[in-house]
PDB file of C-alpha atoms in Angstrom:
ATOM      1  CA  MET A1356     -29.618 -43.668  -7.939  1.00 50.00           C
ATOM      2  CA  THR A1357     -30.058 -45.758  -4.780  1.00 52.00           C
ATOM      3  CA  LYS A1358     -32.212 -44.647  -1.899  1.00 45.00           C
ATOM      4  CA  VAL A1359     -29.085 -44.087   0.216  1.00 43.00           C
ATOM      5  CA  HIS A1360     -27.673 -41.771  -2.443  1.00 47.00           C
ATOM      6  CA  GLN A1361     -31.015 -40.005  -2.678  1.00 43.00           C
ATOM      7  CA  TYR A1362     -31.061 -39.380   1.068  1.00 39.00           C
ATOM      8  CA  ILE A1363     -27.484 -38.064   1.012  1.00 49.00           C
ATOM      9  CA  PHE A1364     -28.314 -35.744  -1.900  1.00 46.00           C
ATOM     10  CA  ILE A1365     -31.426 -34.443  -0.157  1.00 42.00           C
ATOM     11  CA  PHE A1366     -29.479 -33.913   3.077  1.00 43.00           C
ATOM     12  CA  LEU A1367     -26.700 -31.957   1.358  1.00 50.00           C
ATOM     13  CA  ALA A1368     -29.207 -29.895  -0.614  1.00 45.00           C
ATOM     14  CA  SER A1369     -31.009 -29.083   2.616  1.00 44.00           C
ATOM     15  CA  LEU A1370     -27.791 -27.970   4.254  1.00 49.00           C
ATOM     16  CA  LEU A1371     -26.949 -25.772   1.250  1.00 48.00           C
ATOM     17  CA  THR A1372     -30.411 -24.251   1.206  1.00 45.00           C
ATOM     18  CA  PHE A1373     -30.289 -23.670   4.943  1.00 45.00           C
ATOM     19  CA  GLY A1374     -26.834 -22.124   4.697  1.00 49.00           C
ATOM     20  CA  CYS A1375     -27.838 -19.777   1.882  1.00 55.00           C
ATOM     21  CA  GLY A1376     -31.046 -18.905   3.658  1.00 63.00           C
ATOM     22  CA  GLU A1377     -29.213 -18.172   6.877  1.00 72.00           C
ATOM     23  CA  PHE A1378     -26.700 -15.890   5.169  1.00 65.00           C
ATOM     24  CA  TYR A1379     -29.485 -14.108   3.247  1.00 62.00           C
ATOM     25  CA  LYS A1380     -31.277 -13.391   6.514  1.00 71.00           C
ATOM     26  CA  LEU A1381     -28.042 -12.131   8.082  1.00 64.00           C
ATOM     27  CA  GLU A1382     -27.521  -9.724   5.195  1.00 61.00           C
ATOM     28  CA  LYS A1383     -30.905  -8.173   5.969  1.00 63.00           C
ATOM     29  CA  SER A1384     -30.540  -8.299   9.754  1.00 61.00           C
ATOM     30  CA  THR A1385     -30.109  -5.249  11.969  1.00 66.00           C
ATOM     31  CA  ASN A1386     -29.175  -7.330  14.992  1.00 70.00           C
ATOM     32  CA  TRP A1387     -25.607  -6.080  15.230  1.00 72.00           C
ATOM     33  CA  ASP A1388     -24.518  -8.558  17.894  1.00 83.00           C
ATOM     34  CA  GLU A1389     -25.769 -11.397  15.720  1.00 85.00           C
ATOM     35  CA  LEU A1390     -23.986  -9.934  12.668  1.00 87.00           C
ATOM     36  CA  TYR A1391     -20.763  -9.517  14.617  1.00 89.00           C
ATOM     37  CA  GLU A1392     -20.794 -13.089  15.859  1.00 92.00           C
ATOM     38  CA  ALA A1393     -21.710 -14.446  12.417  1.00 92.00           C
ATOM     39  CA  ALA A1394     -18.959 -12.440  10.695  1.00 92.00           C
ATOM     40  CA  ASN A1395     -16.387 -13.831  13.136  1.00 93.00           C
ATOM     41  CA  ARG A1396     -17.757 -17.333  12.703  1.00 94.00           C
ATOM     42  CA  TYR A1397     -17.613 -17.172   8.914  1.00 94.00           C
ATOM     43  CA  TYR A1398     -14.068 -15.839   9.176  1.00 94.00           C
ATOM     44  CA  ASP A1399     -13.004 -18.705  11.466  1.00 94.00           C
ATOM     45  CA  GLU A1400     -14.604 -21.215   9.103  1.00 94.00           C
ATOM     46  CA  GLY A1401     -12.680 -19.810   6.127  1.00 94.00           C
ATOM     47  CA  GLU A1402     -15.762 -18.280   4.496  1.00 94.00           C
ATOM     48  CA  HIS A1403     -13.890 -15.037   3.974  1.00 95.00           C
ATOM     49  CA  ASN A1404     -16.075 -13.494   1.273  1.00 94.00           C
ATOM     50  CA  LYS A1405     -19.151 -13.893   3.461  1.00 93.00           C
ATOM     51  CA  ALA A1406     -17.219 -12.549   6.427  1.00 94.00           C
ATOM     52  CA  ILE A1407     -16.257  -9.437   4.432  1.00 95.00           C
ATOM     53  CA  ILE A1408     -19.878  -8.791   3.487  1.00 93.00           C
ATOM     54  CA  LEU A1409     -21.017  -8.970   7.105  1.00 93.00           C
ATOM     55  CA  TYR A1410     -18.065  -6.977   8.427  1.00 93.00           C
ATOM     56  CA  ASP A1411     -18.898  -4.263   5.877  1.00 92.00           C
ATOM     57  CA  ARG A1412     -22.299  -3.973   7.542  1.00 91.00           C
ATOM     58  CA  VAL A1413     -21.297  -4.223  11.165  1.00 92.00           C
ATOM     59  CA  LEU A1414     -17.984  -2.299  11.326  1.00 93.00           C
ATOM     60  CA  PRO A1415     -19.469   1.218  10.953  1.00 92.00           C
ATOM     61  CA  VAL A1416     -21.839   0.421  13.821  1.00 91.00           C
ATOM     62  CA  ILE A1417     -19.314  -1.048  16.281  1.00 91.00           C
ATOM     63  CA  LYS A1418     -16.549   1.464  15.446  1.00 89.00           C
ATOM     64  CA  GLY A1419     -14.936   2.708  18.670  1.00 85.00           C
ATOM     65  CA  SER A1420     -16.274  -0.163  20.755  1.00 87.00           C
ATOM     66  CA  GLY A1421     -14.316  -3.007  22.312  1.00 87.00           C
ATOM     67  CA  LYS A1422     -15.467  -5.337  19.538  1.00 91.00           C
ATOM     68  CA  ALA A1423     -14.015  -3.234  16.722  1.00 93.00           C
ATOM     69  CA  GLU A1424     -10.351  -4.159  17.160  1.00 95.00           C
ATOM     70  CA  LEU A1425     -10.717  -7.887  16.445  1.00 94.00           C
ATOM     71  CA  ALA A1426     -13.308  -7.253  13.719  1.00 95.00           C
ATOM     72  CA  GLU A1427     -11.039  -4.809  11.858  1.00 96.00           C
ATOM     73  CA  PHE A1428      -8.058  -7.150  12.148  1.00 97.00           C
ATOM     74  CA  ASN A1429     -10.108 -10.059  10.785  1.00 97.00           C
ATOM     75  CA  TYR A1430     -11.508  -7.791   8.075  1.00 97.00           C
ATOM     76  CA  ALA A1431      -7.987  -6.989   6.842  1.00 97.00           C
ATOM     77  CA  TYR A1432      -6.993 -10.661   6.957  1.00 97.00           C
ATOM     78  CA  ALA A1433     -10.167 -11.694   5.100  1.00 97.00           C
ATOM     79  CA  HIS A1434      -9.106  -9.466   2.206  1.00 97.00           C
ATOM     80  CA  PHE A1435      -5.619 -10.936   2.377  1.00 97.00           C
ATOM     81  CA  ARG A1436      -6.960 -14.516   2.335  1.00 96.00           C
ATOM     82  CA  THR A1437      -8.989 -13.706  -0.792  1.00 96.00           C
ATOM     83  CA  LYS A1438      -5.826 -12.244  -2.428  1.00 95.00           C
ATOM     84  CA  ARG A1439      -7.113  -8.671  -2.475  1.00 95.00           C
ATOM     85  CA  TYR A1440      -3.648  -7.512  -1.488  1.00 94.00           C
ATOM     86  CA  ILE A1441      -3.998  -3.780  -2.127  1.00 94.00           C
ATOM     87  CA  GLU A1442      -7.146  -3.560  -0.013  1.00 96.00           C
ATOM     88  CA  ALA A1443      -5.590  -5.790   2.646  1.00 96.00           C
ATOM     89  CA  ALA A1444      -2.497  -3.570   2.809  1.00 96.00           C
ATOM     90  CA  GLU A1445      -4.672  -0.507   3.296  1.00 96.00           C
ATOM     91  CA  TYR A1446      -6.757  -2.122   6.047  1.00 97.00           C
ATOM     92  CA  PHE A1447      -3.708  -3.480   7.893  1.00 97.00           C
ATOM     93  CA  LYS A1448      -2.108  -0.018   7.816  1.00 97.00           C
ATOM     94  CA  THR A1449      -5.319   1.568   9.058  1.00 97.00           C
ATOM     95  CA  PHE A1450      -5.457  -0.986  11.857  1.00 97.00           C
ATOM     96  CA  PHE A1451      -1.871  -0.194  12.861  1.00 97.00           C
ATOM     97  CA  ASP A1452      -2.482   3.557  12.807  1.00 97.00           C
ATOM     98  CA  THR A1453      -5.638   3.128  14.900  1.00 96.00           C
ATOM     99  CA  TYR A1454      -4.425   0.478  17.351  1.00 95.00           C
ATOM    100  CA  ASN A1455      -0.660   1.023  17.465  1.00 92.00           C
ATOM    101  CA  ARG A1456      -0.551  -0.101  21.115  1.00 93.00           C
ATOM    102  CA  SER A1457      -2.404  -3.327  20.361  1.00 95.00           C
ATOM    103  CA  PRO A1458      -0.632  -6.717  20.692  1.00 95.00           C
ATOM    104  CA  LEU A1459      -1.673  -7.193  17.063  1.00 97.00           C
ATOM    105  CA  ALA A1460      -0.051  -3.953  15.866  1.00 97.00           C
ATOM    106  CA  GLU A1461       3.303  -5.526  14.941  1.00 97.00           C
ATOM    107  CA  GLU A1462       1.645  -8.237  12.884  1.00 97.00           C
ATOM    108  CA  ALA A1463      -0.624  -5.702  11.196  1.00 97.00           C
ATOM    109  CA  LEU A1464       2.297  -3.516  10.113  1.00 97.00           C
ATOM    110  CA  PHE A1465       4.181  -6.539   8.803  1.00 97.00           C
ATOM    111  CA  MET A1466       1.115  -7.739   6.914  1.00 97.00           C
ATOM    112  CA  ASN A1467       0.735  -4.281   5.385  1.00 97.00           C
ATOM    113  CA  ALA A1468       4.256  -4.640   3.975  1.00 96.00           C
ATOM    114  CA  TYR A1469       3.805  -8.296   3.034  1.00 96.00           C
ATOM    115  CA  SER A1470       0.557  -7.573   1.180  1.00 95.00           C
ATOM    116  CA  LEU A1471       2.260  -4.875  -0.890  1.00 93.00           C
ATOM    117  CA  TYR A1472       5.162  -7.229  -1.514  1.00 93.00           C
ATOM    118  CA  LEU A1473       2.846  -9.944  -2.835  1.00 92.00           C
ATOM    119  CA  ASP A1474       1.127  -7.412  -5.090  1.00 89.00           C
ATOM    120  CA  SER A1475       4.399  -6.158  -6.599  1.00 85.00           C
ATOM    121  CA  PRO A1476       4.788  -7.069 -10.302  1.00 65.00           C
ATOM    122  CA  ASP A1477       7.442  -8.964 -12.228  1.00 68.00           C
ATOM    123  CA  PHE A1478      10.646  -7.052 -13.010  1.00 53.00           C
ATOM    124  CA  ASN A1479       9.610  -6.290 -16.613  1.00 51.00           C
ATOM    125  CA  LEU A1480       6.587  -4.235 -15.470  1.00 55.00           C
ATOM    126  CA  ASP A1481       6.279  -0.814 -13.845  1.00 55.00           C
ATOM    127  CA  GLN A1482       7.966  -1.012 -10.436  1.00 62.00           C
ATOM    128  CA  ARG A1483       6.282   1.896  -8.659  1.00 75.00           C
ATOM    129  CA  SER A1484       4.188  -0.429  -6.488  1.00 76.00           C
ATOM    130  CA  SER A1485       7.338  -2.405  -5.677  1.00 83.00           C
ATOM    131  CA  ARG A1486       8.942   0.785  -4.364  1.00 87.00           C
ATOM    132  CA  GLU A1487       5.888   1.327  -2.162  1.00 91.00           C
ATOM    133  CA  ALA A1488       6.436  -2.198  -0.850  1.00 92.00           C
ATOM    134  CA  VAL A1489      10.093  -1.425  -0.093  1.00 93.00           C
ATOM    135  CA  ASN A1490       9.084   1.702   1.834  1.00 94.00           C
ATOM    136  CA  ALA A1491       6.508  -0.291   3.814  1.00 95.00           C
ATOM    137  CA  ILE A1492       9.011  -3.045   4.636  1.00 96.00           C
ATOM    138  CA  GLN A1493      11.600  -0.511   5.749  1.00 96.00           C
ATOM    139  CA  LEU A1494       8.999   1.190   7.938  1.00 96.00           C
ATOM    140  CA  PHE A1495       8.257  -2.134   9.618  1.00 96.00           C
ATOM    141  CA  MET A1496      11.961  -2.910  10.106  1.00 97.00           C
ATOM    142  CA  ASN A1497      12.589   0.525  11.632  1.00 96.00           C
ATOM    143  CA  ARG A1498       9.564   0.239  13.912  1.00 95.00           C
ATOM    144  CA  PHE A1499      10.192  -3.365  15.043  1.00 96.00           C
ATOM    145  CA  PRO A1500      13.928  -4.123  14.747  1.00 95.00           C
ATOM    146  CA  GLU A1501      13.623  -7.008  17.239  1.00 95.00           C
ATOM    147  CA  SER A1502      10.725  -8.673  15.445  1.00 96.00           C
ATOM    148  CA  ASP A1503      10.756 -12.363  14.540  1.00 95.00           C
ATOM    149  CA  SER A1504       9.767 -11.203  11.054  1.00 95.00           C
ATOM    150  CA  TYR A1505      12.842  -8.977  10.662  1.00 96.00           C
ATOM    151  CA  GLU A1506      14.931 -11.556   8.757  1.00 95.00           C
ATOM    152  CA  ARG A1507      11.970 -12.342   6.533  1.00 95.00           C
ATOM    153  CA  SER A1508      11.679  -8.635   5.787  1.00 96.00           C
ATOM    154  CA  ILE A1509      15.318  -8.516   4.695  1.00 96.00           C
ATOM    155  CA  THR A1510      14.654 -11.386   2.283  1.00 95.00           C
ATOM    156  CA  MET A1511      11.685  -9.494   0.829  1.00 94.00           C
ATOM    157  CA  ILE A1512      13.782  -6.339   0.398  1.00 94.00           C
ATOM    158  CA  ASP A1513      16.522  -8.339  -1.342  1.00 93.00           C
ATOM    159  CA  ASP A1514      14.003  -9.889  -3.715  1.00 92.00           C
ATOM    160  CA  LEU A1515      12.528  -6.511  -4.629  1.00 92.00           C
ATOM    161  CA  GLN A1516      15.977  -5.000  -5.129  1.00 90.00           C
ATOM    162  CA  LYS A1517      16.735  -7.844  -7.513  1.00 90.00           C
ATOM    163  CA  ARG A1518      13.635  -6.917  -9.513  1.00 89.00           C
ATOM    164  CA  PHE A1519      14.793  -3.288  -9.695  1.00 88.00           C
ATOM    165  CA  GLU A1520      18.189  -4.513 -10.866  1.00 90.00           C
ATOM    166  CA  GLU A1521      16.655  -6.732 -13.561  1.00 89.00           C
ATOM    167  CA  LYS A1522      14.402  -3.874 -14.682  1.00 87.00           C
ATOM    168  CA  ALA A1523      17.348  -1.457 -14.926  1.00 88.00           C
ATOM    169  CA  PHE A1524      19.460  -4.002 -16.796  1.00 90.00           C
ATOM    170  CA  THR A1525      16.644  -4.619 -19.292  1.00 87.00           C
ATOM    171  CA  GLU A1526      16.378  -0.873 -19.918  1.00 86.00           C
ATOM    172  CA  SER A1527      20.153  -0.651 -20.400  1.00 88.00           C
ATOM    173  CA  LYS A1528      20.060  -3.394 -23.015  1.00 86.00           C
ATOM    174  CA  MET A1529      17.208  -1.594 -24.782  1.00 86.00           C
ATOM    175  CA  TYR A1530      19.264   1.606 -25.094  1.00 82.00           C
ATOM    176  CA  TYR A1531      22.212  -0.443 -26.347  1.00 85.00           C
ATOM    177  CA  ARG A1532      20.101  -2.026 -29.084  1.00 82.00           C
ATOM    178  CA  LEU A1533      18.825   1.385 -30.165  1.00 79.00           C
ATOM    179  CA  THR A1534      22.392   2.563 -30.894  1.00 77.00           C
ATOM    180  CA  GLU A1535      22.277   0.269 -33.921  1.00 69.00           C
ATOM    181  CA  GLY A1536      19.405   2.257 -35.454  1.00 59.00           C
ATOM    182  CA  LEU A1537      19.356   5.094 -37.963  1.00 50.00           C
ATOM    183  CA  PHE A1538      19.809   7.905 -35.441  1.00 56.00           C
ATOM    184  CA  PRO A1539      22.117   6.550 -32.726  1.00 63.00           C
ATOM    185  CA  GLY A1540      23.493   9.842 -31.367  1.00 66.00           C
ATOM    186  CA  ASP A1541      20.929  10.428 -28.632  1.00 74.00           C
ATOM    187  CA  PHE A1542      20.975   6.760 -27.670  1.00 82.00           C
ATOM    188  CA  TYR A1543      24.770   6.748 -27.345  1.00 87.00           C
ATOM    189  CA  ARG A1544      24.443   9.532 -24.791  1.00 87.00           C
ATOM    190  CA  ALA A1545      21.541   7.764 -23.080  1.00 87.00           C
ATOM    191  CA  CYS A1546      23.569   4.532 -22.915  1.00 90.00           C
ATOM    192  CA  ILE A1547      26.558   6.217 -21.320  1.00 92.00           C
ATOM    193  CA  VAL A1548      24.426   7.893 -18.648  1.00 91.00           C
ATOM    194  CA  ASN A1549      22.303   4.770 -18.095  1.00 92.00           C
ATOM    195  CA  PHE A1550      25.286   2.429 -17.703  1.00 93.00           C
ATOM    196  CA  GLN A1551      26.958   4.780 -15.231  1.00 93.00           C
ATOM    197  CA  ASN A1552      23.751   5.178 -13.203  1.00 93.00           C
ATOM    198  CA  PHE A1553      23.293   1.402 -13.113  1.00 92.00           C
ATOM    199  CA  ALA A1554      26.764   0.936 -11.583  1.00 93.00           C
ATOM    200  CA  LYS A1555      25.984   3.587  -8.950  1.00 94.00           C
ATOM    201  CA  SER A1556      22.587   2.102  -8.098  1.00 91.00           C
ATOM    202  CA  PHE A1557      23.732  -1.542  -8.083  1.00 93.00           C
ATOM    203  CA  PRO A1558      27.466  -1.551  -7.240  1.00 93.00           C
ATOM    204  CA  ASP A1559      27.470  -5.279  -6.420  1.00 92.00           C
ATOM    205  CA  SER A1560      25.516  -6.434  -9.476  1.00 93.00           C
ATOM    206  CA  ASP A1561      26.825  -9.293 -11.575  1.00 93.00           C
ATOM    207  CA  TYR A1562      25.805  -7.265 -14.623  1.00 94.00           C
ATOM    208  CA  ASN A1563      28.346  -4.500 -13.997  1.00 95.00           C
ATOM    209  CA  GLU A1564      31.140  -6.214 -15.907  1.00 96.00           C
ATOM    210  CA  GLU A1565      29.009  -6.621 -19.042  1.00 94.00           C
ATOM    211  CA  LEU A1566      27.715  -3.051 -18.888  1.00 94.00           C
ATOM    212  CA  ALA A1567      31.199  -1.666 -18.218  1.00 96.00           C
ATOM    213  CA  PHE A1568      32.408  -3.429 -21.358  1.00 95.00           C
ATOM    214  CA  LYS A1569      29.482  -2.067 -23.367  1.00 94.00           C
ATOM    215  CA  LEU A1570      30.263   1.386 -21.936  1.00 94.00           C
ATOM    216  CA  VAL A1571      33.737   1.184 -23.491  1.00 95.00           C
ATOM    217  CA  GLU A1572      32.221   0.072 -26.809  1.00 93.00           C
ATOM    218  CA  VAL A1573      29.491   2.701 -26.866  1.00 93.00           C
ATOM    219  CA  SER A1574      31.637   5.630 -25.717  1.00 94.00           C
ATOM    220  CA  THR A1575      34.288   4.836 -28.343  1.00 94.00           C
ATOM    221  CA  ALA A1576      31.692   4.542 -31.112  1.00 91.00           C
ATOM    222  CA  TYR A1577      30.105   7.779 -29.912  1.00 91.00           C
ATOM    223  CA  ALA A1578      33.455   9.592 -30.048  1.00 92.00           C
ATOM    224  CA  ASP A1579      34.200   8.196 -33.508  1.00 90.00           C
ATOM    225  CA  ARG A1580      30.876   9.499 -34.861  1.00 88.00           C
ATOM    226  CA  SER A1581      31.112  12.888 -33.159  1.00 89.00           C
ATOM    227  CA  VAL A1582      31.717  16.210 -34.873  1.00 88.00           C
ATOM    228  CA  PHE A1583      35.340  17.331 -34.984  1.00 88.00           C
ATOM    229  CA  ASP A1584      35.155  19.711 -32.021  1.00 88.00           C
ATOM    230  CA  LYS A1585      33.746  16.969 -29.737  1.00 90.00           C
ATOM    231  CA  LYS A1586      36.015  14.084 -30.749  1.00 90.00           C
ATOM    232  CA  GLU A1587      38.935  14.846 -28.431  1.00 91.00           C
ATOM    233  CA  GLU A1588      36.794  15.146 -25.299  1.00 91.00           C
ATOM    234  CA  ARG A1589      34.811  11.999 -26.093  1.00 93.00           C
ATOM    235  CA  PHE A1590      37.776   9.834 -27.077  1.00 93.00           C
ATOM    236  CA  GLU A1591      39.517  10.832 -23.829  1.00 94.00           C
ATOM    237  CA  GLN A1592      36.376   9.835 -21.896  1.00 94.00           C
ATOM    238  CA  ALA A1593      36.246   6.488 -23.730  1.00 95.00           C
ATOM    239  CA  LEU A1594      39.891   5.829 -22.791  1.00 95.00           C
ATOM    240  CA  GLU A1595      39.069   6.615 -19.151  1.00 96.00           C
ATOM    241  CA  PHE A1596      36.250   4.068 -19.264  1.00 95.00           C
ATOM    242  CA  ALA A1597      38.663   1.508 -20.748  1.00 96.00           C
ATOM    243  CA  ASP A1598      41.236   2.175 -17.993  1.00 96.00           C
ATOM    244  CA  ASP A1599      38.519   1.811 -15.333  1.00 95.00           C
ATOM    245  CA  PHE A1600      37.414  -1.492 -16.852  1.00 95.00           C
ATOM    246  CA  GLU A1601      40.949  -2.909 -16.802  1.00 96.00           C
ATOM    247  CA  LYS A1602      41.343  -1.920 -13.145  1.00 95.00           C
ATOM    248  CA  LYS A1603      37.986  -3.258 -11.973  1.00 95.00           C
ATOM    249  CA  PHE A1604      37.872  -6.457 -14.049  1.00 95.00           C
ATOM    250  CA  PRO A1605      41.462  -7.667 -14.545  1.00 94.00           C
ATOM    251  CA  GLU A1606      40.301 -11.274 -15.078  1.00 94.00           C
ATOM    252  CA  SER A1607      37.472 -10.468 -17.483  1.00 95.00           C
ATOM    253  CA  GLU A1608      36.949 -12.402 -20.682  1.00 95.00           C
ATOM    254  CA  HIS A1609      36.408  -9.001 -22.345  1.00 95.00           C
ATOM    255  CA  LEU A1610      39.872  -7.750 -21.402  1.00 95.00           C
ATOM    256  CA  LYS A1611      41.421  -8.462 -24.810  1.00 95.00           C
ATOM    257  CA  ASP A1612      38.540  -6.755 -26.606  1.00 95.00           C
ATOM    258  CA  VAL A1613      38.856  -3.730 -24.352  1.00 95.00           C
ATOM    259  CA  SER A1614      42.588  -3.594 -25.055  1.00 95.00           C
ATOM    260  CA  ASN A1615      41.919  -3.648 -28.812  1.00 95.00           C
ATOM    261  CA  ILE A1616      39.252  -0.957 -28.556  1.00 95.00           C
ATOM    262  CA  LYS A1617      41.589   1.121 -26.416  1.00 94.00           C
ATOM    263  CA  SER A1618      44.400   0.837 -28.995  1.00 94.00           C
ATOM    264  CA  GLU A1619      42.068   1.852 -31.819  1.00 94.00           C
ATOM    265  CA  ALA A1620      40.731   4.771 -29.764  1.00 93.00           C
ATOM    266  CA  LYS A1621      44.288   5.976 -29.012  1.00 93.00           C
ATOM    267  CA  ALA A1622      45.208   5.744 -32.702  1.00 93.00           C
ATOM    268  CA  LYS A1623      42.151   7.726 -33.706  1.00 91.00           C
ATOM    269  CA  LEU A1624      42.813  10.267 -30.990  1.00 90.00           C
ATOM    270  CA  ASP A1625      46.407  10.646 -32.200  1.00 90.00           C
ATOM    271  CA  ASP A1626      45.096  11.152 -35.739  1.00 89.00           C
ATOM    272  CA  HIS A1627      42.726  13.739 -34.365  1.00 86.00           C
ATOM    273  CA  TYR A1628      45.603  15.532 -32.608  1.00 83.00           C
ATOM    274  CA  THR A1629      47.590  15.517 -35.861  1.00 87.00           C
ATOM    275  CA  ILE A1630      44.712  16.925 -37.864  1.00 85.00           C
ATOM    276  CA  LYS A1631      44.055  19.461 -35.137  1.00 79.00           C
ATOM    277  CA  GLU A1632      47.693  20.629 -35.180  1.00 80.00           C
ATOM    278  CA  GLN A1633      47.668  20.786 -38.967  1.00 79.00           C
ATOM    279  CA  TYR A1634      44.483  22.792 -38.845  1.00 75.00           C
ATOM    280  CA  LYS A1635      46.010  25.153 -36.286  1.00 74.00           C
ATOM    281  CA  ALA A1636      49.127  25.536 -38.434  1.00 74.00           C
ATOM    282  CA  ARG A1637      47.102  26.215 -41.575  1.00 76.00           C
ATOM    283  CA  THR A1638      44.910  28.648 -39.682  1.00 74.00           C
ATOM    284  CA  ALA A1639      47.940  30.443 -38.255  1.00 72.00           C
ATOM    285  CA  GLU A1640      49.528  30.600 -41.731  1.00 71.00           C
ATOM    286  CA  ALA A1641      46.332  31.947 -43.243  1.00 74.00           C
ATOM    287  CA  ILE A1642      46.155  34.594 -40.553  1.00 77.00           C
ATOM    288  CA  ARG A1643      49.831  35.504 -41.131  1.00 73.00           C
ATOM    289  CA  LEU A1644      49.321  35.830 -44.886  1.00 74.00           C
ATOM    290  CA  ARG A1645      46.193  37.879 -44.357  1.00 78.00           C
ATOM    291  CA  GLU A1646      48.039  40.203 -41.986  1.00 76.00           C
ATOM    292  CA  GLU A1647      50.922  40.564 -44.467  1.00 73.00           C
ATOM    293  CA  GLU A1648      48.514  41.290 -47.292  1.00 75.00           C
ATOM    294  CA  LYS A1649      46.766  43.837 -45.143  1.00 76.00           C
ATOM    295  CA  LYS A1650      50.103  45.464 -44.230  1.00 73.00           C
ATOM    296  CA  ASP A1651      51.218  45.534 -47.857  1.00 66.00           C
ATOM    297  CA  GLN A1652      47.952  47.165 -48.829  1.00 75.00           C
ATOM    298  CA  GLU A1653      48.295  49.747 -46.075  1.00 70.00           C
ATOM    299  CA  ASP A1654      51.907  50.493 -47.140  1.00 64.00           C
ATOM    300  CA  SER A1655      50.817  50.851 -50.774  1.00 69.00           C
ATOM    301  CA  GLU A1656      48.058  53.257 -49.856  1.00 71.00           C
ATOM    302  CA  ALA A1657      50.507  55.266 -47.725  1.00 66.00           C
ATOM    303  CA  LEU A1658      52.922  55.609 -50.671  1.00 67.00           C
ATOM    304  CA  LYS A1659      50.133  56.797 -52.903  1.00 69.00           C
ATOM    305  CA  GLU A1660      49.182  59.464 -50.391  1.00 71.00           C
ATOM    306  CA  GLU A1661      52.797  60.638 -50.164  1.00 67.00           C
ATOM    307  CA  GLY A1662      52.992  60.835 -53.977  1.00 62.00           C
ATOM    308  CA  ASN A1663      49.933  63.024 -54.062  1.00 58.00           C
TER     309      ASN A1663
END
């Protein structure tokens, strides 16, 4: 190592030691003005973790003073810059609730929503936090409809809605796969309800055609596997789903398949009607014969009584 390199190394080490020593002294200091200024300086220099530590010490002391507003705003942003989005969201909301007349209030409420948005998970995970983000974004949009961040908020809402849609579609496919198991009855019912709810929740989804086709498939299979007394009702429902599909998706690649399923369902329903009529006729005949037998028995007993 050359002497020049040695000097540079010693200089940098001195700066590091001085910096660490300075921060250590600040952590122990009770000079609140000095702490306040240092916290703001560290924040401005991008030393957000150090800023948070000092703000944690000074904020309870300066609370309610003229210095608190900027310190609390920086404190929230320091958490945001270090990707502690849940904490940042909480601090931005607290800032807005405390200083709702501040020039920084609009930004704070937006950052509350944006922090929750950034913390929201991928579509295949629990979406409860995403719904909290949607509520926060809508609150911001309602409170500041003229904001420059309004269009950005709409984009965030659209993205979150897409995650809800993907999550719902994944769940629908899961129910559909379960109908191929050993005990499909409950899953047939779950599929039918799930597919219908999906269409109500996401009427403009590109997935609606696929799920509407699967609804025809599942409802027909469900009717076919149902007990005799439920077949008529369920086949009629399956045919209604098929009619709805043909009306809503007249250009679908599934149209021919739906037509075939519909024809098979009608044939099975007609067979069911035939069996039902035959059953009614046999039942009526059995009742008639039983009544005749009963009458003959009563007449025979009456004759015996007359003979006695």
